[in-house]
Amino acid sequence: MAPSFHWWGKDEYRGTSVIVKMENPNWSISEMSSPDGDGNEYGVDGGGGQEFAGVGARKGGRGKNAKQITWVLLLKAHRAAGCLTSLASAAVGLASAVCRRVAAGRTDSDAASSPPGESPVLRTRFYSCIKLFLWLSVLLLGFEVAAYLKGWHLGTAELQRLLVMPASFGAWGLFETLYAKWVQLRSEYIAPPLQFLANTCVILFLIQSADRLILCLGCFWIRFKKIQPVPMQAVGKDPESGGEDFPMVLVQIPMCNEKEVYQQSIAAVCNLDWPRSNIRIQVLDDSDDPTTRTMIEEEVEKWQQNGARIVYRHRVLREGYKAGNLKSAMNCGYVKDYEFVAIFDADFQPSPDFLKRTIPHFKENEELGLVQARWAFVNKGENLLTRLQNINLCFHFEVEQQVNGVYLNFFGFNGTAGVWRIKALEDVGGWLERTTVEDMDIAVRAHLKGWKFIFLNDVECLCELPESYEAYRKQQHRWHSGPMQLFRLCLPDIVRSKIGFWKKSNLILLFFLLRKLILPFYSFTLFCIILPMTMFIPEAELPAWVVCYVPATMSFLSILPAPRSFPFIVPYLLFENTMSVTKFSAMISGLFQLGSAYEWVVTKKSGRSSEGDLFSLVKKEPKQQRVASVPDLETVAKVESQLKKESKQKHNRIYRKELALAFLLLTASLRSLLSAQGIHFYFLLFQGISFLLVGLDLIGEQIE
């Protein structure tokens, strides 16, 4: 209905046509022009957009009547109900998918999932400690809820009366006595040491945060000043003779049972833009699967027939894992004819100009022992787990490696995508099998001998990220237990070395203690143990800036090298605290040489960019007309092999430590409600949910 307004303030309404169309779940409303030609039109479209002109307002002195607005509100309510229905169905579908994955899950206590050589006692000791904290928290929560209902919460006059006056008789009298003793015990004996431990962890947290801030400032200065290593001369030209000058380069590809990715790495290395007479490729296969060995050997023979200088080496006894494999290959007689060695893991794909962008840095720089390239990831957007890993590794390369390379000429070798001067390897004693981080081991020994390193942030080498939490967890266990083994072995050599005092301090205090030991220690202790315990022992406190503001700032700094990942800043913060369980356990096992410290498990690859994965798309593509009656037997065999691979049953791994910590944190979040601690409640709640998702293995791909 369209109203008309007169000068004496009285509204006169005339009838207009209103058309309402409702098609579940879409709807629309439109008003036709009034007969006097002064009508106002508006439409509301519920099919994806909304157009609304003049509802509740006046145009030309006229307003809408209540009936029209009622129709609009009813139709909006209909649309909201449709959205809620869609959300509910999506939630039900998600819940059913979670139930299916959990139902097919297997706990990490299975014998197949336990690290080789690790005793069941050592494997369950850490889990037993977490379970003890969990049961204590549940017991204390019941205690505190009952006390809160009686009005005995902290600071009340009733609680003070309870502490000084004798209890009454009966069941409540017994409870009053027990609660009074508990309050006295926690305030006098438990809270002081807990507060001391909390303060200690906060100090370590601030020191580590300052270290990260300094690294970020150093990275900012590098980018502001455009500081980057520049080679003295381009490769391929000899300034004295005017002819070509390509040094002799040995390329090594160590692998072990990695049939998903061997083709792409061998093909990428064989296509390096380097004279064939000046390069030799070693495929160092430690596979114990006969089928995989045969496939790799046939691939090498194929490239040999194409003219590539490539050799296949297989060890019968796999001693020393990757370090033993590389050490065995360096004992070949022809190695003495080569000046440099480039190393690529089985899933790495260097670009054709990789050697031309790295080798020139060695020219006229006899002190340079290593040139390290940056990693790039073909599957960084595959799932939430790979996105969070990408944030971590972008910060590692963009900030840590680049800053240490520019200002200290030292950083940890990443084990792949790097070029070593063979003279430097021989000078430090070659590869050693004493730890599971042979790359860091040889980098530290080279640094102690005075060799310098260069990191090239603009040279990238494609590789894969682990897509399942099981593979990522085992990788992180090796990466955090190995440095502690190495620290025990290298500490006497560092103290006796002839390098300067500041370089020794950097190695001991920053490289090993702060970044490899203190970081996982305070991250797990502060946020997974101390914080929930302060909810049950309120006399010990953690301020809000420790729980929220500083971690949020550090997460913001960590995500700066990967700005497109900014929407994942909160999941990143929660996931890093969740991973502290694995990192802390690995650090302890490496420091005290427990059974799992010597575990070496090859990270599972999916072969996302390999040729085999392209055949999995055949089923999804539309069928084409046949142009020939002769089948491609090789393609058929590959497709069948891929289908068999896909038909393997997948399952979840249920992680008991993460689940126990999830319930511990959720219990503590319920306790924080009694104290009305808002920030602590939300942090504990979301951190508990994060542990729950990881414990049920819902963050990455399922494993076969």
XYZ file of C-alpha atoms in Angstrom:
704
model
C 0.000 0.000 0.000
C 1.378 3.413 -0.949
C 0.640 6.329 1.424
C 0.170 10.007 0.333
C 0.934 12.864 2.745
C -1.205 16.092 2.987
C -0.274 19.465 4.543
C -2.483 18.927 7.620
C -0.409 15.819 8.541
C -2.990 13.137 7.803
C -1.940 10.013 5.870
C -4.175 8.721 3.116
C -3.544 5.233 1.756
C -4.382 3.942 -1.628
C -4.239 0.343 -2.723
C -1.267 -0.945 -4.715
C -0.394 -4.355 -6.056
C 2.079 -6.468 -4.120
C 3.411 -9.655 -5.745
C 5.000 -12.256 -3.499
C 6.756 -15.299 -4.989
C 8.008 -18.085 -2.747
C 9.944 -21.018 -4.110
C 11.644 -22.976 -1.362
C 14.354 -22.090 -0.538
C 14.284 -18.924 -2.728
C 11.766 -16.120 -2.447
C 11.153 -12.642 -3.825
C 8.821 -9.710 -3.266
C 8.042 -6.810 -5.569
C 5.650 -3.849 -5.353
C 4.066 -2.465 -8.470
C 3.668 1.281 -9.117
C 0.540 2.962 -7.749
C -2.148 4.191 -10.142
C -1.191 7.840 -9.651
C 2.236 7.171 -11.114
C 3.983 8.177 -7.909
C 4.639 4.670 -6.691
C 7.847 3.462 -5.173
C 9.249 0.127 -6.277
C 11.365 -2.210 -4.332
C 12.293 -5.843 -4.649
C 13.893 -8.377 -2.402
C 15.642 -11.285 -4.035
C 16.433 -14.266 -1.839
C 18.121 -16.242 -4.528
C 21.602 -15.029 -3.824
C 21.478 -11.246 -3.488
C 19.254 -8.634 -1.861
C 17.884 -5.422 -3.332
C 15.808 -3.196 -1.084
C 14.886 0.470 -1.703
C 13.092 2.617 0.769
C 11.682 0.205 3.353
C 11.094 2.052 6.626
C 12.072 5.343 4.987
C 10.216 8.022 3.121
C 10.520 8.832 -0.557
C 8.555 11.710 -1.974
C 6.857 12.127 1.403
C 5.464 8.605 1.498
C 6.220 5.612 3.745
C 5.500 1.897 3.644
C 2.585 0.427 5.508
C 2.967 -2.204 8.218
C 1.587 -5.044 6.104
C 4.316 -4.737 3.485
C 7.064 -4.618 6.093
C 5.526 -7.650 7.795
C 5.762 -9.576 4.516
C 9.414 -8.621 4.175
C 10.202 -9.721 7.728
C 8.359 -13.012 7.226
C 10.260 -13.728 4.049
C 13.554 -12.860 5.729
C 12.672 -15.260 8.522
C 11.945 -17.915 5.892
C 15.356 -17.377 4.352
C 17.070 -17.512 7.767
C 15.288 -20.785 8.500
C 16.574 -22.169 5.203
C 20.135 -21.169 6.120
C 19.816 -22.803 9.532
C 18.529 -25.973 7.888
C 21.517 -26.017 5.534
C 23.929 -25.458 8.398
C 22.295 -28.209 10.417
C 22.521 -30.683 7.545
C 26.162 -29.727 6.965
C 26.903 -30.211 10.675
C 25.219 -33.623 10.619
C 27.235 -34.618 7.556
C 30.460 -33.455 9.175
C 29.633 -35.305 12.388
C 28.883 -38.508 10.482
C 32.169 -38.211 8.572
C 34.029 -37.699 11.852
C 32.279 -40.731 13.358
C 33.238 -42.872 10.367
C 36.889 -41.824 10.567
C 37.049 -42.332 14.310
C 35.324 -45.707 14.068
C 38.000 -46.877 11.627
C 40.789 -45.481 13.796
C 43.556 -47.347 15.558
C 45.270 -46.155 18.704
C 48.934 -45.244 18.765
C 49.489 -48.076 21.243
C 49.399 -50.599 18.402
C 52.622 -52.496 17.950
C 52.820 -51.449 14.315
C 52.902 -47.769 15.213
C 55.507 -47.951 17.943
C 59.023 -46.817 17.064
C 61.508 -49.612 16.428
C 63.610 -50.460 19.442
C 61.448 -48.512 21.889
C 60.305 -50.381 24.988
C 56.604 -50.259 25.970
C 57.591 -48.841 29.377
C 59.280 -45.791 27.858
C 56.462 -45.338 25.362
C 53.726 -45.250 28.013
C 55.510 -43.334 30.790
C 54.783 -39.910 29.346
C 51.172 -40.873 28.664
C 50.762 -42.096 32.249
C 51.916 -38.738 33.613
C 49.365 -36.910 31.464
C 46.616 -39.300 32.596
C 47.536 -38.592 36.221
C 47.115 -34.854 35.668
C 43.808 -35.501 33.907
C 42.291 -37.544 36.746
C 43.504 -35.022 39.306
C 41.870 -32.224 37.349
C 38.558 -34.106 37.134
C 38.633 -34.776 40.880
C 39.486 -31.169 41.670
C 36.783 -29.903 39.327
C 34.145 -31.833 41.249
C 35.595 -30.511 44.493
C 35.563 -26.917 43.268
C 32.029 -27.104 41.855
C 30.675 -28.359 45.170
C 32.595 -25.629 47.032
C 31.356 -22.962 44.628
C 27.757 -24.006 45.197
C 28.375 -23.558 48.924
C 29.799 -20.068 48.311
C 33.378 -20.957 49.232
C 35.073 -19.534 46.156
C 38.304 -17.618 46.493
C 38.166 -14.323 48.397
C 34.744 -14.727 49.968
C 34.096 -14.212 53.680
C 32.579 -17.693 53.852
C 35.866 -19.251 52.776
C 37.794 -17.236 55.353
C 35.351 -18.366 58.060
C 35.826 -21.961 56.944
C 39.587 -21.708 57.352
C 39.477 -20.391 60.948
C 36.372 -22.044 62.432
C 35.875 -25.752 63.103
C 33.561 -27.617 60.770
C 30.108 -28.803 61.710
C 29.195 -32.468 62.059
C 27.826 -34.715 59.298
C 28.690 -35.247 55.622
C 28.943 -31.539 54.881
C 31.124 -31.127 57.937
C 33.550 -33.742 56.587
C 33.533 -32.021 53.216
C 34.209 -28.657 54.847
C 37.178 -30.115 56.701
C 38.624 -31.718 53.573
C 38.156 -28.572 51.504
C 39.720 -26.390 54.198
C 42.757 -28.695 54.340
C 43.003 -28.659 50.546
C 42.911 -24.845 50.405
C 45.570 -24.627 53.074
C 47.731 -27.248 51.328
C 47.565 -25.607 47.913
C 48.166 -22.071 49.204
C 51.137 -22.957 51.408
C 52.870 -25.824 49.604
C 51.662 -26.181 45.994
C 51.103 -22.603 44.805
C 54.619 -21.235 45.569
C 56.587 -23.810 43.516
C 53.952 -23.709 40.765
C 54.192 -19.923 40.629
C 57.994 -20.145 40.531
C 57.842 -22.609 37.635
C 55.293 -20.395 35.875
C 57.503 -17.307 36.300
C 60.499 -19.226 34.994
C 58.591 -20.347 31.902
C 57.305 -16.805 31.347
C 60.876 -15.473 31.422
C 61.967 -18.137 28.904
C 58.925 -17.293 26.808
C 59.853 -13.611 26.741
C 63.487 -14.389 25.856
C 62.398 -16.603 22.971
C 59.895 -13.960 21.849
C 62.648 -11.340 21.877
C 64.822 -13.659 19.771
C 62.015 -14.044 17.247
C 61.416 -10.289 17.185
C 65.118 -9.621 16.533
C 65.100 -12.156 13.690
C 62.072 -10.434 12.154
C 63.766 -7.035 12.423
C 66.853 -8.476 10.752
C 64.705 -9.862 7.937
C 62.987 -6.499 7.545
C 66.363 -4.763 7.275
C 67.521 -7.275 4.652
C 64.448 -6.621 2.545
C 64.613 -2.860 3.089
C 68.268 -2.701 2.033
C 67.791 -5.440 -0.603
C 70.713 -7.401 0.775
C 71.338 -10.671 -1.045
C 74.389 -12.764 -1.960
C 75.821 -11.848 -5.353
C 78.197 -14.210 -7.215
C 81.544 -12.854 -8.305
C 81.049 -13.993 -11.907
C 78.554 -15.937 -13.983
C 79.181 -19.613 -14.570
C 80.162 -20.875 -17.978
C 82.729 -18.216 -18.913
C 86.394 -18.283 -18.075
C 87.633 -14.668 -17.849
C 91.242 -15.698 -18.622
C 90.833 -17.997 -21.608
C 87.457 -16.715 -22.784
C 86.163 -20.284 -23.088
C 83.617 -22.186 -21.082
C 84.267 -23.079 -17.450
C 81.830 -25.538 -15.897
C 83.121 -27.169 -12.691
C 82.682 -30.897 -12.161
C 79.494 -31.509 -10.165
C 78.320 -34.710 -8.520
C 74.554 -34.960 -7.889
C 73.227 -37.396 -5.283
C 69.609 -38.540 -4.837
C 69.284 -40.646 -1.665
C 65.990 -42.531 -1.401
C 64.375 -45.418 0.449
C 61.114 -47.100 -0.590
C 59.831 -43.888 -2.177
C 58.111 -45.277 -5.249
C 55.630 -42.398 -5.349
C 58.210 -39.741 -6.211
C 61.348 -41.331 -7.659
C 60.388 -40.592 -11.275
C 59.937 -36.861 -10.814
C 63.193 -36.359 -8.906
C 65.287 -38.394 -11.360
C 63.703 -36.596 -14.320
C 64.277 -33.159 -12.777
C 67.934 -33.877 -12.004
C 68.593 -35.373 -15.442
C 67.204 -32.187 -17.003
C 69.626 -29.878 -15.165
C 71.186 -27.373 -17.550
C 74.808 -28.465 -17.225
C 77.252 -30.066 -19.672
C 76.835 -33.831 -19.479
C 80.571 -34.336 -19.449
C 80.819 -32.279 -16.240
C 78.043 -33.890 -14.219
C 77.416 -37.343 -12.791
C 74.203 -38.392 -11.046
C 74.091 -41.004 -8.296
C 70.759 -42.609 -7.402
C 71.436 -43.954 -3.902
C 68.685 -46.490 -3.283
C 68.298 -47.993 0.190
C 64.939 -49.606 -0.592
C 64.263 -52.986 0.942
C 61.217 -53.593 -1.269
C 62.252 -55.647 -4.359
C 59.500 -54.153 -6.515
C 60.542 -50.596 -5.694
C 64.199 -51.407 -6.373
C 63.308 -52.829 -9.777
C 61.221 -49.792 -10.720
C 63.975 -47.351 -9.748
C 66.657 -49.343 -11.531
C 64.562 -49.462 -14.716
C 64.058 -45.701 -14.519
C 67.817 -45.167 -14.259
C 68.430 -47.459 -17.247
C 65.899 -45.484 -19.282
C 67.766 -42.227 -18.642
C 71.100 -43.917 -19.354
C 69.791 -44.859 -22.789
C 68.853 -41.204 -23.304
C 72.455 -40.185 -22.730
C 72.378 -39.081 -19.086
C 75.436 -39.843 -16.929
C 73.521 -41.535 -14.158
C 74.371 -44.573 -12.030
C 72.296 -46.740 -9.703
C 73.700 -47.783 -6.318
C 71.996 -50.101 -3.846
C 73.283 -51.104 -0.400
C 72.527 -54.565 0.881
C 73.055 -53.508 4.503
C 71.251 -50.261 5.342
C 73.576 -49.076 8.095
C 73.549 -45.467 9.229
C 70.378 -44.629 7.304
C 70.791 -41.546 5.086
C 74.207 -40.593 6.499
C 75.522 -44.102 5.834
C 74.094 -43.979 2.318
C 75.814 -40.679 1.503
C 79.054 -41.785 3.138
C 79.118 -44.977 1.072
C 78.562 -43.014 -2.139
C 81.418 -40.602 -1.362
C 83.823 -43.555 -1.188
C 83.530 -44.187 -4.931
C 86.817 -43.762 -6.787
C 85.524 -41.229 -9.318
C 84.443 -38.759 -6.591
C 87.989 -37.341 -6.465
C 87.434 -35.882 -9.951
C 84.551 -33.697 -8.773
C 84.648 -30.346 -6.991
C 81.072 -29.953 -5.776
C 78.227 -32.231 -4.721
C 74.534 -31.322 -4.896
C 72.073 -33.297 -2.767
C 68.349 -33.719 -3.439
C 65.925 -35.907 -1.522
C 63.600 -38.157 -3.484
C 60.675 -35.715 -3.575
C 62.713 -32.651 -4.639
C 62.569 -31.242 -8.149
C 65.271 -28.668 -8.912
C 64.690 -26.277 -11.792
C 66.967 -26.696 -14.843
C 69.009 -23.591 -13.938
C 69.593 -24.683 -10.313
C 73.332 -25.326 -10.718
C 73.841 -22.156 -12.758
C 72.342 -20.110 -9.915
C 74.225 -21.797 -7.062
C 77.676 -22.844 -8.320
C 78.798 -19.267 -9.267
C 78.785 -18.275 -5.578
C 81.748 -20.580 -4.981
C 83.879 -18.713 -7.510
C 86.717 -16.750 -5.874
C 85.310 -17.580 -2.436
C 87.463 -20.401 -1.136
C 86.010 -20.135 2.386
C 82.488 -20.941 1.183
C 81.508 -24.517 1.967
C 77.722 -24.615 1.404
C 75.089 -22.915 -0.726
C 71.555 -23.693 0.460
C 68.419 -23.064 -1.613
C 64.912 -22.472 -0.340
C 62.137 -25.055 -0.427
C 58.825 -24.503 -2.234
C 55.862 -26.809 -1.826
C 53.628 -28.307 -4.496
C 50.894 -29.298 -2.021
C 50.846 -26.424 0.467
C 47.103 -25.909 -0.069
C 46.114 -29.575 0.073
C 44.601 -29.495 3.580
C 44.773 -27.579 6.845
C 47.860 -29.478 7.982
C 49.898 -28.547 4.906
C 48.805 -24.908 5.183
C 50.047 -24.725 8.772
C 53.329 -26.414 7.839
C 53.789 -23.882 5.057
C 53.554 -21.033 7.593
C 56.219 -22.624 9.767
C 58.646 -23.374 6.961
C 58.184 -19.995 5.266
C 59.273 -18.343 8.509
C 62.165 -20.805 8.837
C 63.571 -20.024 5.382
C 62.571 -16.381 4.941
C 63.598 -15.276 8.435
C 65.786 -17.761 10.328
C 67.922 -19.133 7.491
C 68.240 -15.849 5.617
C 69.119 -13.735 8.668
C 71.646 -16.248 10.003
C 73.162 -16.614 6.536
C 73.572 -12.860 6.005
C 74.834 -11.880 9.465
C 76.551 -15.044 10.747
C 77.410 -17.055 7.607
C 76.045 -20.071 9.471
C 72.778 -21.982 9.658
C 71.684 -25.577 9.844
C 71.953 -27.449 6.553
C 68.471 -28.607 5.530
C 69.729 -31.953 4.239
C 68.649 -31.347 0.641
C 68.482 -28.671 -2.071
C 72.040 -27.618 -1.243
C 75.482 -27.685 -2.869
C 78.579 -28.585 -0.852
C 82.211 -28.057 -1.687
C 83.615 -31.604 -1.508
C 86.814 -30.253 0.048
C 84.750 -28.930 2.980
C 83.091 -32.330 3.507
C 86.463 -34.044 3.552
C 87.906 -31.419 5.898
C 85.278 -32.083 8.584
C 85.498 -35.869 8.355
C 82.602 -36.600 6.005
C 79.179 -37.910 6.925
C 78.742 -39.486 10.364
C 75.987 -41.904 11.420
C 75.967 -40.921 15.097
C 72.641 -38.977 15.058
C 69.397 -38.829 13.092
C 70.185 -35.244 11.948
C 73.267 -35.868 9.847
C 72.663 -32.599 7.968
C 72.850 -30.463 11.125
C 75.799 -32.514 12.350
C 77.958 -31.842 9.313
C 76.929 -28.150 9.259
C 78.035 -27.635 12.876
C 81.351 -29.407 12.288
C 81.972 -27.324 9.151
C 81.202 -24.127 11.084
C 83.690 -25.126 13.778
C 86.314 -25.568 11.043
C 85.712 -22.032 9.765
C 83.692 -22.762 6.625
C 81.044 -20.197 5.612
C 77.509 -20.754 4.341
C 75.247 -18.828 1.955
C 71.467 -19.039 1.824
C 69.709 -18.116 -1.443
C 66.161 -17.058 -0.711
C 65.399 -16.462 -4.404
C 66.373 -19.966 -5.544
C 63.550 -22.408 -4.880
C 63.351 -26.172 -5.132
C 59.965 -27.870 -5.322
C 59.120 -30.602 -2.819
C 56.246 -32.124 -0.845
C 54.848 -31.565 2.623
C 53.564 -34.493 4.714
C 49.798 -34.680 4.251
C 48.951 -36.937 7.189
C 49.493 -36.098 10.833
C 51.150 -39.485 11.399
C 53.875 -38.707 8.831
C 54.293 -35.140 10.107
C 54.516 -36.284 13.727
C 57.298 -38.777 12.959
C 59.169 -36.153 10.946
C 58.975 -33.646 13.794
C 60.048 -36.284 16.314
C 63.231 -36.892 14.328
C 63.855 -33.176 13.800
C 63.613 -32.420 17.552
C 65.278 -35.467 19.076
C 68.303 -35.373 16.776
C 69.511 -31.874 17.771
C 69.587 -32.897 21.432
C 71.680 -35.960 20.570
C 73.994 -33.722 18.582
C 74.235 -31.151 21.380
C 75.459 -33.813 23.815
C 78.092 -34.959 21.316
C 79.211 -31.556 20.007
C 79.365 -29.537 23.226
C 82.984 -30.512 24.077
C 84.066 -29.810 20.471
C 82.365 -26.401 20.529
C 84.105 -25.430 23.775
C 87.530 -26.554 22.471
C 87.133 -25.045 18.994
C 89.123 -22.037 17.799
C 86.133 -19.982 16.630
C 85.347 -16.686 18.364
C 83.549 -16.324 21.674
C 80.419 -14.842 20.116
C 80.140 -17.669 17.595
C 80.464 -20.193 20.415
C 77.786 -18.347 22.376
C 75.495 -18.299 19.352
C 75.922 -22.039 18.849
C 75.368 -23.022 22.470
C 72.857 -20.456 23.721
C 70.783 -19.637 20.650
C 71.164 -22.420 18.103
C 70.896 -25.343 20.534
C 69.548 -24.247 23.918
C 67.027 -21.536 23.065
C 65.648 -22.790 19.735
C 65.998 -26.545 20.186
C 65.574 -27.128 23.948
C 63.893 -24.155 25.642
C 61.249 -23.588 22.960
C 59.553 -27.032 23.217
C 60.068 -27.087 26.990
C 58.250 -23.861 27.865
C 55.669 -24.268 25.086
C 54.476 -27.587 26.491
C 55.003 -26.844 30.186
C 53.496 -23.363 30.233
C 50.431 -23.792 28.027
C 49.608 -27.484 28.473
C 50.433 -28.110 32.157
C 50.913 -24.900 34.167
C 48.000 -22.950 32.667
C 45.344 -25.627 33.367
C 46.829 -26.242 36.831
C 46.478 -22.563 37.753
C 42.745 -22.939 37.224
C 42.634 -25.442 40.102
C 45.269 -23.631 42.159
C 44.136 -20.006 41.783
C 46.786 -18.756 44.232
C 49.243 -19.191 41.325
C 48.387 -16.892 38.428
C 49.228 -16.390 34.783
C 48.415 -12.871 33.524
C 46.265 -12.426 30.441
C 49.102 -10.950 28.381
C 51.040 -14.224 28.718
C 48.041 -16.291 27.654
C 46.775 -14.121 24.817
C 48.614 -10.987 23.756
C 52.234 -12.151 23.486
C 51.368 -15.471 21.749
C 49.107 -13.602 19.311
C 51.913 -11.143 18.538
C 54.420 -13.950 17.964
C 51.958 -15.754 15.702
C 51.466 -12.544 13.727
C 55.236 -12.224 13.253
C 55.483 -15.880 12.219
C 52.822 -15.487 9.561
C 54.324 -12.375 7.922
C 56.499 -14.354 5.441
C 53.305 -16.093 4.234
C 50.751 -13.242 4.149
C 48.168 -15.278 2.223
C 47.919 -17.569 5.245
C 46.765 -14.761 7.533
C 43.213 -16.245 7.904
C 44.873 -19.247 9.568
C 46.633 -17.277 12.311
C 44.411 -18.633 15.109
C 44.614 -22.298 13.969
C 48.370 -21.824 13.614
C 48.716 -20.592 17.211
C 46.637 -23.481 18.560
C 48.354 -26.099 16.393
C 51.830 -24.997 17.457
C 50.872 -25.514 21.095
C 49.378 -28.882 20.162
C 52.594 -29.975 18.452
C 54.541 -29.069 21.597
C 53.611 -32.498 23.006
C 55.466 -34.308 20.223
C 58.371 -31.846 20.255
C 58.754 -31.972 24.037
C 58.686 -35.778 24.047
C 61.258 -35.890 21.233
C 63.493 -33.345 22.976
C 63.477 -35.386 26.210
C 64.195 -38.648 24.381
C 67.120 -37.080 22.516
C 68.544 -35.332 25.579
C 68.487 -38.440 27.753
C 69.093 -40.940 24.922
C 65.848 -42.853 25.309
C 64.797 -45.582 22.885
C 62.809 -43.451 20.431
C 65.683 -40.968 20.004
C 67.252 -43.217 17.358
C 64.049 -43.749 15.395
C 64.411 -43.058 11.675
C 61.237 -43.283 9.612
C 61.199 -42.066 6.015
C 58.524 -39.375 5.650
C 55.581 -40.733 3.665
C 55.187 -39.072 0.250
C 52.026 -38.793 -1.809
C 53.604 -37.921 -5.158
C 51.208 -35.052 -5.844
C 53.162 -33.786 -8.830
C 54.360 -37.155 -10.090
C 53.145 -38.748 -13.288
C 51.307 -41.492 -11.443
C 48.877 -39.055 -9.847
C 47.789 -37.767 -13.227
C 46.263 -41.151 -14.002
C 43.986 -40.847 -10.998
C 42.271 -38.041 -12.896
C 41.355 -40.330 -15.787
C 38.203 -41.483 -13.978
C 37.040 -37.880 -13.546
C 37.612 -36.758 -17.160
C 34.895 -37.201 -19.818
C 35.380 -40.186 -22.059
C 36.755 -39.428 -25.516
C 36.133 -41.302 -28.714
C 38.720 -43.908 -29.498
C 41.093 -43.060 -32.288
C 42.838 -46.405 -32.377
C 42.013 -49.956 -31.477
C 45.452 -50.768 -30.107
C 45.498 -50.271 -26.324
C 48.363 -48.510 -24.587
C 49.470 -51.346 -22.325
C 51.881 -49.187 -20.361
C 49.177 -46.647 -19.552
C 46.712 -49.367 -18.610
C 49.246 -50.942 -16.266
C 49.942 -47.627 -14.616
C 46.231 -46.882 -14.183
C 45.624 -50.311 -12.695
C 48.533 -49.836 -10.333
C 47.144 -46.472 -9.280
C 43.678 -47.939 -8.699
C 45.146 -50.676 -6.530
C 46.955 -48.043 -4.538
C 43.738 -46.094 -4.049
C 41.826 -49.218 -3.031
C 43.959 -49.716 0.053
C 41.946 -49.251 3.176
C 42.689 -46.033 5.031
C 42.212 -45.378 8.701
C 42.779 -42.840 11.424
C 45.398 -43.024 14.130
C 44.002 -42.207 17.567
C 46.622 -40.425 19.683
C 46.133 -41.027 23.384
C 48.443 -38.298 24.708
C 46.702 -35.620 22.667
C 43.267 -36.868 23.722
C 44.240 -36.936 27.399
C 45.534 -33.363 27.151
C 42.359 -32.331 25.324
C 40.189 -33.487 28.216
C 42.613 -31.911 30.697
C 42.333 -28.519 29.007
C 38.562 -28.756 28.579
C 38.196 -29.638 32.258
C 40.347 -26.631 33.170
C 38.204 -24.409 30.935
C 35.120 -25.457 32.921
C 36.945 -24.580 36.133
C 37.868 -21.150 34.763
C 34.154 -20.353 34.432
C 33.859 -20.459 38.219
C 36.527 -17.762 38.467
C 35.039 -15.696 35.618
C 38.369 -15.634 33.729
C 37.236 -14.848 30.206
C 40.506 -14.934 28.265
C 41.735 -18.032 30.074
C 38.423 -19.780 29.415
C 38.422 -19.138 25.671
C 42.091 -20.071 25.314
C 41.660 -23.333 27.226
C 38.457 -24.138 25.359
C 39.857 -23.651 21.861
C 43.192 -25.236 22.765
C 41.327 -28.249 24.136
C 39.307 -28.514 20.914
C 42.560 -28.305 18.935
C 44.039 -31.186 20.927
C 40.803 -33.127 20.430
C 40.917 -32.731 16.633
C 44.564 -33.757 16.483
C 44.044 -36.635 18.893
C 41.271 -38.013 16.667
C 43.486 -37.484 13.580
C 41.004 -35.140 11.901
C 43.489 -32.509 10.760
C 45.183 -34.247 7.839
C 44.777 -37.112 5.418
C 44.103 -40.637 6.602
C 46.953 -43.120 6.483
C 47.058 -46.470 4.718
